[in-house]
Short mmCIF file of C-alpha atoms in Angstrom, two decimals:
data_model
loop_
_atom_site.label_atom_id
_atom_site.label_comp_id
_atom_site.label_asym_id
_atom_site.label_seq_id
_atom_site.Cartn_x
_atom_site.Cartn_y
_atom_site.Cartn_z
CA MET O 1 322.27 244.61 297.09
CA LEU O 2 324.89 244.41 294.83
CA ASN O 3 323.82 240.21 294.26
CA TYR O 4 320.26 241.41 292.61
CA ILE O 5 321.80 244.62 290.57
CA ILE O 6 324.68 240.99 289.39
CA ARG O 7 321.55 239.05 288.74
CA ARG O 8 319.10 241.92 286.75
CA LEU O 9 322.14 242.88 285.07
CA ILE O 10 323.54 239.58 283.29
CA LEU O 11 319.36 238.68 282.81
CA ILE O 12 318.98 241.47 280.67
CA VAL O 13 321.62 239.15 278.14
CA PRO O 14 319.22 236.07 277.74
CA THR O 15 316.18 238.06 278.07
CA LEU O 16 317.45 240.84 274.85
CA ILE O 17 317.96 238.64 272.87
CA GLY O 18 314.21 236.29 273.78
CA ILE O 19 312.20 239.72 272.25
CA VAL O 20 314.95 240.80 269.06
CA ILE O 21 314.37 236.62 268.10
CA ILE O 22 310.98 236.89 268.93
CA ASN O 23 310.27 239.80 267.48
CA PHE O 24 312.31 239.20 264.06
CA VAL O 25 310.20 235.91 263.24
CA ILE O 26 307.52 238.85 263.25
CA VAL O 27 308.91 241.14 260.98
CA GLN O 28 310.04 238.59 258.88
CA THR O 29 306.24 236.92 258.67
CA ALA O 30 305.03 240.77 257.43
CA PRO O 31 304.86 241.49 253.78
CA GLY O 32 306.17 243.92 251.81
CA GLY O 33 310.50 243.60 252.97
CA PRO O 34 312.65 245.83 251.82
CA VAL O 35 313.02 243.32 247.82
CA GLU O 36 310.33 243.45 246.96
CA GLN O 37 309.71 247.52 248.45
CA THR O 38 313.06 248.65 245.89
CA LEU O 39 311.03 245.99 242.68
CA ALA O 40 307.64 248.23 243.77
CA LYS O 41 309.79 251.12 242.83
CA ILE O 42 312.18 249.91 239.88
CA GLN O 43 308.58 248.76 238.63
CA GLY O 44 307.01 252.87 239.65
CA THR O 45 304.55 250.95 241.18
CA ASP O 46 305.49 252.02 245.06
CA VAL O 47 302.89 253.89 245.98
CA ASP O 48 303.68 253.86 249.87
CA ALA O 49 303.11 257.07 252.40
CA THR O 50 305.72 257.64 253.89
CA ALA O 51 307.54 259.26 250.73
CA ARG O 52 310.07 260.48 252.11
CA VAL O 53 311.80 257.38 252.57
CA SER O 54 311.10 255.51 249.92
CA GLY O 55 310.23 257.98 246.49
CA SER O 56 307.38 256.82 244.34
CA SER O 57 309.52 258.49 240.59
CA GLN O 58 308.70 255.69 237.90
CA GLY O 59 312.38 254.64 236.66
CA GLU O 60 314.39 255.02 239.92
CA THR O 61 317.71 253.30 240.45
CA VAL O 62 318.18 251.68 243.00
CA PRO O 63 321.99 252.84 245.13
CA GLY O 64 324.95 249.66 244.51
CA VAL O 65 322.41 247.26 241.82
CA GLU O 66 322.87 248.47 237.92
CA GLN O 67 318.90 248.59 237.03
CA ARG O 68 317.92 245.26 234.24
CA GLY O 69 315.23 244.51 232.78
CA ALA O 70 314.13 240.37 232.14
CA GLY O 71 316.35 240.24 229.11
CA GLY O 72 314.25 238.71 227.39
CA SER O 73 310.14 238.16 226.83
CA GLN O 74 310.01 235.14 228.79
CA ALA O 75 308.03 236.21 232.21
CA THR O 76 310.02 235.33 235.62
CA VAL O 77 308.60 233.63 238.46
CA SER O 78 309.42 234.51 241.07
CA LYS O 79 308.74 234.41 245.58
CA TYR O 80 308.26 238.33 245.47
CA ARG O 81 305.51 240.26 244.34
CA GLY O 82 306.68 243.08 241.38
CA ALA O 83 308.73 240.48 239.85
CA ARG O 84 307.68 239.61 237.63
CA GLY O 85 309.61 240.08 233.92
CA LEU O 86 312.60 240.66 236.01
CA ASP O 87 316.12 239.09 235.24
CA PRO O 88 316.65 236.04 238.01
CA GLU O 89 320.17 238.09 238.14
CA PHE O 90 319.30 241.13 238.79
CA ILE O 91 316.88 239.79 242.14
CA LYS O 92 319.89 238.04 243.27
CA GLU O 93 321.84 240.93 243.71
CA ILE O 94 318.46 242.98 244.90
CA GLU O 95 318.67 239.63 247.89
CA LYS O 96 321.95 240.05 248.06
CA LEU O 97 322.48 243.74 248.22
CA TYR O 98 319.79 243.62 251.87
CA GLY O 99 321.41 240.94 252.70
CA PHE O 100 318.54 238.63 251.88
CA ASP O 101 320.77 236.07 250.33
CA LYS O 102 321.50 234.18 253.18
CA PRO O 103 318.65 232.04 255.53
CA ALA O 104 316.81 233.73 257.92
CA TYR O 105 318.39 231.59 260.83
CA GLU O 106 321.71 233.18 259.55
CA ARG O 107 320.42 236.72 259.83
CA LEU O 108 318.95 237.07 262.30
CA PHE O 109 323.00 235.37 264.00
CA ILE O 110 324.82 238.33 262.42
CA MET O 111 322.63 240.31 263.97
CA MET O 112 322.63 239.22 267.32
CA LYS O 113 326.48 238.86 267.52
CA ASN O 114 327.09 242.61 266.11
CA PHE O 115 324.31 243.46 268.66
CA LEU O 116 326.70 242.09 271.08
CA VAL O 117 328.83 244.69 270.33
CA PHE O 118 326.59 247.11 269.96
CA ASP O 119 326.85 247.58 265.98
CA LEU O 120 323.06 247.86 264.00
CA GLY O 121 324.16 247.90 261.49
CA ASP O 122 323.66 250.73 257.58
CA SER O 123 319.86 251.69 256.70
CA PHE O 124 318.14 250.24 254.21
CA PHE O 125 317.01 253.74 252.64
CA GLN O 126 318.76 257.08 254.09
CA ASP O 127 322.38 255.02 253.06
CA ARG O 128 323.57 255.97 257.22
CA LYS O 129 324.91 253.22 259.85
CA VAL O 130 321.95 253.17 262.13
CA VAL O 131 323.66 253.67 264.75
CA ASP O 132 324.66 256.99 263.78
CA LEU O 133 320.36 257.84 263.22
CA VAL O 134 319.75 256.33 267.02
CA VAL O 135 322.57 258.72 268.15
CA ASP O 136 321.03 261.46 266.26
CA LYS O 137 317.38 261.34 266.96
CA LEU O 138 318.07 260.74 270.21
CA PRO O 139 318.81 263.74 271.86
CA VAL O 140 314.50 264.88 270.97
CA SER O 141 312.88 262.00 272.53
CA ILE O 142 315.05 261.33 275.94
CA SER O 143 314.37 265.36 275.84
CA LEU O 144 310.80 265.02 275.25
CA GLY O 145 310.68 262.64 277.30
CA ILE O 146 312.15 263.95 280.63
CA TRP O 147 310.85 266.46 280.51
CA THR O 148 307.02 264.72 280.29
CA THR O 149 307.58 262.28 282.79
CA LEU O 150 309.47 264.95 285.68
CA LEU O 151 306.28 267.21 284.98
CA VAL O 152 304.10 264.67 285.10
CA TYR O 153 305.27 263.53 287.97
CA LEU O 154 305.57 266.96 289.77
CA ILE O 155 302.01 267.95 289.27
CA SER O 156 300.37 264.20 289.42
CA ILE O 157 302.18 263.22 292.36
CA PRO O 158 301.69 266.01 294.76
CA LEU O 159 297.70 266.97 293.27
CA GLY O 160 296.89 263.25 294.05
CA ILE O 161 297.99 263.59 297.49
CA ALA O 162 295.64 266.26 297.91
CA LYS O 163 292.79 265.17 296.46
CA SER O 164 293.54 261.99 298.59
CA VAL O 165 293.18 264.05 301.71
CA ARG O 166 289.88 266.13 300.52
CA ASP O 167 288.49 264.05 299.64
CA GLY O 168 284.45 264.61 298.61
CA ASP O 169 284.83 268.17 299.19
CA ARG O 170 284.62 271.48 296.94
CA PHE O 171 288.80 270.91 295.42
CA ASP O 172 288.70 266.89 295.37
CA ILE O 173 285.83 267.67 292.67
CA TRP O 174 286.84 269.90 290.54
CA THR O 175 290.27 269.26 290.13
CA SER O 176 288.16 265.89 288.73
CA ALA O 177 286.87 267.35 286.36
CA VAL O 178 290.08 268.57 285.38
CA ILE O 179 291.67 265.77 285.49
CA ILE O 180 287.94 263.96 283.19
CA PHE O 181 288.35 267.28 280.60
CA GLY O 182 291.98 267.16 279.97
CA ASN O 183 292.15 262.71 279.97
CA ALA O 184 289.85 263.12 277.23
CA ILE O 185 290.82 265.04 274.71
CA PRO O 186 293.77 263.49 272.94
CA GLY O 187 297.18 264.63 273.38
CA PHE O 188 298.18 265.44 269.55
CA LEU O 189 294.74 267.44 269.18
CA PHE O 190 295.51 269.55 272.31
CA ALA O 191 298.59 270.29 270.54
CA ILE O 192 297.40 271.58 267.30
CA LEU O 193 294.58 273.57 269.70
CA LEU O 194 298.13 275.36 271.27
CA ILE O 195 299.64 275.70 267.44
CA VAL O 196 296.47 277.44 267.05
CA LEU O 197 296.39 279.36 269.74
CA PHE O 198 300.26 280.45 270.68
CA ALA O 199 302.20 279.27 267.68
CA GLY O 200 300.71 282.17 265.02
CA GLY O 201 297.88 279.79 264.46
CA SER O 202 295.14 281.99 264.87
CA PHE O 203 295.48 284.34 267.50
CA TRP O 204 299.44 285.29 269.12
CA ASP O 205 302.45 284.01 267.27
CA ILE O 206 304.78 283.55 271.09
CA PHE O 207 306.18 279.75 271.12
CA PRO O 208 308.34 278.39 267.93
CA LEU O 209 306.19 275.87 265.65
CA ARG O 210 308.47 273.41 264.61
CA GLY O 211 312.36 271.84 265.83
CA LEU O 212 314.19 271.00 269.00
CA VAL O 213 316.19 274.93 268.88
CA SER O 214 316.03 277.75 266.98
CA PRO O 215 318.30 277.39 263.29
CA ASP O 216 321.16 280.35 265.01
CA TRP O 217 321.11 278.55 268.29
CA ASP O 218 324.93 277.41 267.43
CA SER O 219 325.61 281.49 266.90
CA LEU O 220 323.91 281.99 270.67
CA PRO O 221 325.30 282.86 274.08
CA TRP O 222 325.18 279.28 275.67
CA TYR O 223 322.25 281.36 278.25
CA PHE O 224 320.33 281.73 274.61
CA LYS O 225 321.51 278.12 274.08
CA ILE O 226 319.52 276.60 277.34
CA THR O 227 316.70 279.61 277.33
CA ASP O 228 316.12 278.79 272.73
CA TYR O 229 315.53 274.98 274.30
CA LEU O 230 312.93 275.56 276.87
CA TRP O 231 310.98 277.40 274.34
CA HIS O 232 311.04 275.79 271.95
CA MET O 233 309.98 272.39 274.19
CA VAL O 234 306.85 274.77 275.99
CA LEU O 235 304.34 273.59 273.64
CA PRO O 236 305.79 269.97 272.89
CA VAL O 237 306.05 269.10 276.46
CA THR O 238 302.25 270.28 277.09
CA SER O 239 300.52 269.41 274.87
CA MET O 240 301.40 265.29 276.37
CA VAL O 241 301.50 266.67 280.14
CA ILE O 242 298.27 267.23 279.46
CA GLY O 243 297.10 264.41 278.06
CA GLY O 244 299.68 262.00 280.79
CA PHE O 245 299.45 262.90 284.21
CA ALA O 246 295.46 262.21 284.57
CA SER O 247 296.15 258.51 284.99
CA LEU O 248 298.96 259.25 287.24
CA THR O 249 297.47 261.69 289.58
CA MET O 250 293.99 259.42 290.37
CA LEU O 251 296.94 256.68 290.94
CA THR O 252 298.16 258.76 293.16
CA LYS O 253 295.49 259.82 295.24
CA ASN O 254 293.56 256.14 294.90
CA SER O 255 296.94 254.80 296.58
CA PHE O 256 296.89 257.10 299.52
CA LEU O 257 293.60 256.90 299.99
CA ASP O 258 294.46 253.44 300.39
CA GLU O 259 296.42 253.73 302.66
CA ILE O 260 295.12 256.87 305.19
CA ASN O 261 291.95 253.45 305.81
CA LYS O 262 294.39 251.22 306.93
CA GLN O 263 294.40 250.28 310.39
CA TYR O 264 298.19 251.73 311.42
CA VAL O 265 297.51 255.28 310.15
CA ILE O 266 294.19 255.07 312.66
CA THR O 267 296.50 253.87 315.89
CA ALA O 268 299.27 256.53 314.76
CA ARG O 269 296.15 259.15 314.77
CA ALA O 270 295.18 257.86 318.02
CA LYS O 271 298.67 258.24 319.92
CA GLY O 272 297.78 262.14 318.59
CA LEU O 273 300.85 262.14 316.30
CA GLU O 274 300.74 265.14 313.40
CA GLU O 275 298.48 264.51 310.51
CA LYS O 276 301.67 265.99 308.38
CA ARG O 277 304.05 264.17 310.49
CA ILE O 278 301.82 260.78 309.48
CA LEU O 279 301.37 261.43 305.85
CA TYR O 280 304.77 261.97 305.38
CA GLY O 281 306.16 259.90 307.78
CA HIS O 282 304.25 256.88 307.27
CA VAL O 283 301.70 256.81 304.97
CA PHE O 284 303.61 258.14 302.24
CA ARG O 285 306.79 255.47 301.83
CA ASN O 286 304.09 252.57 301.85
CA ALA O 287 301.46 254.50 299.53
CA MET O 288 304.02 255.80 296.71
CA LEU O 289 306.06 251.95 296.01
CA ILE O 290 302.54 251.17 293.17
CA VAL O 291 303.26 254.38 291.73
CA ILE O 292 307.25 254.17 291.43
CA ALA O 293 306.21 250.44 290.37
CA GLY O 294 304.97 252.14 286.89
CA PHE O 295 307.99 254.69 285.93
CA PRO O 296 309.25 252.25 283.31
CA ALA O 297 306.24 252.00 281.74
CA ALA O 298 304.61 255.37 281.95
CA PHE O 299 308.95 256.22 280.43
CA ILE O 300 308.87 254.05 278.04
CA GLY O 301 305.26 255.38 276.77
CA ILE O 302 306.19 258.55 277.06
CA PHE O 303 309.57 257.83 275.41
CA PHE O 304 308.39 256.21 272.39
CA THR O 305 304.58 255.87 271.16
CA GLY O 306 303.39 259.19 273.93
CA SER O 307 305.13 261.30 271.77
CA MET O 308 305.77 259.87 268.33
CA LEU O 309 302.46 262.39 267.21
CA THR O 310 303.89 265.34 268.78
CA GLU O 311 306.86 264.87 267.33
CA ILE O 312 304.94 264.46 263.96
CA ILE O 313 303.36 267.88 264.41
CA PHE O 314 305.78 269.12 265.56
CA SER O 315 308.44 268.81 263.28
CA LEU O 316 309.95 266.80 265.83
CA ASP O 317 312.64 264.71 264.02
CA GLY O 318 312.80 262.49 267.55
CA LEU O 319 313.83 258.22 267.99
CA GLY O 320 310.05 256.82 268.12
CA LEU O 321 309.46 258.50 264.47
CA LEU O 322 312.24 257.01 263.29
CA GLY O 323 311.25 253.32 264.08
CA PHE O 324 307.32 253.99 262.79
CA GLU O 325 308.60 255.31 259.62
CA ALA O 326 312.15 252.29 259.76
CA LEU O 327 308.53 249.90 259.95
CA ILE O 328 306.32 251.01 257.05
CA ASN O 329 309.00 251.31 255.40
CA ARG O 330 311.02 247.54 255.99
CA ASP O 331 313.85 249.12 256.73
CA TYR O 332 314.90 246.68 258.82
CA PRO O 333 317.79 247.11 261.22
CA ILE O 334 316.26 250.19 261.98
CA VAL O 335 313.45 248.44 263.26
CA PHE O 336 315.69 246.07 265.29
CA GLY O 337 318.09 248.50 266.17
CA THR O 338 315.17 250.81 267.26
CA LEU O 339 313.95 247.85 268.74
CA TYR O 340 317.14 246.84 270.36
CA VAL O 341 317.93 250.96 272.22
CA PHE O 342 314.07 250.35 273.61
CA SER O 343 313.81 247.41 275.07
CA LEU O 344 317.68 247.89 276.54
CA LEU O 345 316.48 251.60 277.94
CA GLY O 346 313.04 249.26 279.41
CA LEU O 347 315.26 246.63 281.04
CA ILE O 348 317.97 248.65 282.92
CA LEU O 349 314.60 250.81 283.61
CA GLY O 350 313.32 248.65 285.40
CA LEU O 351 316.49 247.68 287.99
CA ILE O 352 316.11 251.84 288.07
CA SER O 353 312.27 251.16 289.57
CA ASP O 354 313.55 248.04 291.85
CA LEU O 355 316.47 250.01 294.11
CA THR O 356 314.08 252.51 293.90
CA TYR O 357 311.36 250.62 295.65
CA HIS O 358 315.03 249.97 297.79
CA VAL O 359 315.54 253.86 298.89
CA VAL O 360 311.40 254.88 299.53
CA ASP O 361 310.79 251.29 301.47
CA PRO O 362 314.42 249.60 302.85
CA ARG O 363 312.78 247.61 304.04
CA ILE O 364 312.07 245.64 300.92
CA ASP O 365 314.46 242.59 300.65
CA PHE O 366 315.64 242.03 297.18
CA GLU O 367 318.06 240.24 297.80
CA SER O 368 316.61 237.28 299.42
CA ARG O 369 313.91 237.46 296.47
CA GLU O 370 314.64 234.83 293.06
CA VAL O 371 315.01 237.08 289.64
#
């Protein structure tokens, strides 16, 4: 097993390189890069909806660049939209500020070399290191991802097993109705409903509306810190769990039904083994393999895409929101830094998933498997 782990860890490096290169090429071809964004600020023509990062005031100055006009009446031909009439030397200063004075392949090489030592660079528009931003936002996203994934699995697996054992009876029908209802409501809509009901919207003011902890959290005793943190997590995690447990429950049920109908289960029953022993001693190990296989994708989905709207609604400043805003505003160091972090986490979780396979079913041999 050790050889397989080493091979998988070695494979992470070229995989990360491939992911970063592909996304670098895609992002570079997208219009509206940081140079164009800055020129739009100077010209007072930027209309970016995410004004929290870019700003939109006419005549806004750019840090590190002395603002100058064309220095004459002759129009300047430029590859950038919105650069007409600006001094070419001034545009070159902006390109140098963002590193665009170098060719694309050289920028890619420098970025990959820095990523090897986990140097993610500096944000174009937030005047902070990307590593510091990621570290600041990571606790929020990890909290949402871990608690949601944990609760989804704790609810879905027992419920799916119970539904498979009672397939077709009242319990199965009623729980299926609840699952369909939960799956039909988008998570963000359920989050708004929870705010209206329990966060001082129109009915009860029980749970806090925003933030991961209270403003006076640092001054609280340790036991109040724990309860305050959990109290803030109730509504956002609940809104994410409602939309996340449906598919996993049905996957668990169908996986168990498939195993229950196999010949070895019929043989075990014919030998007089107890139903619980058959279910948890034989069926469980085989049926859980497909559920475990989906864990990395489920966690990453909850960790990033699933939590993005929740972070916005509950004012939780997490990593998903950071990456989304950076993509909209073409803050490339944050875009590639968060991509690098998410890709690395996904690859590590994939390895953990394979190891969990072996723990659940030791018959699975990864040593002889080609990576």
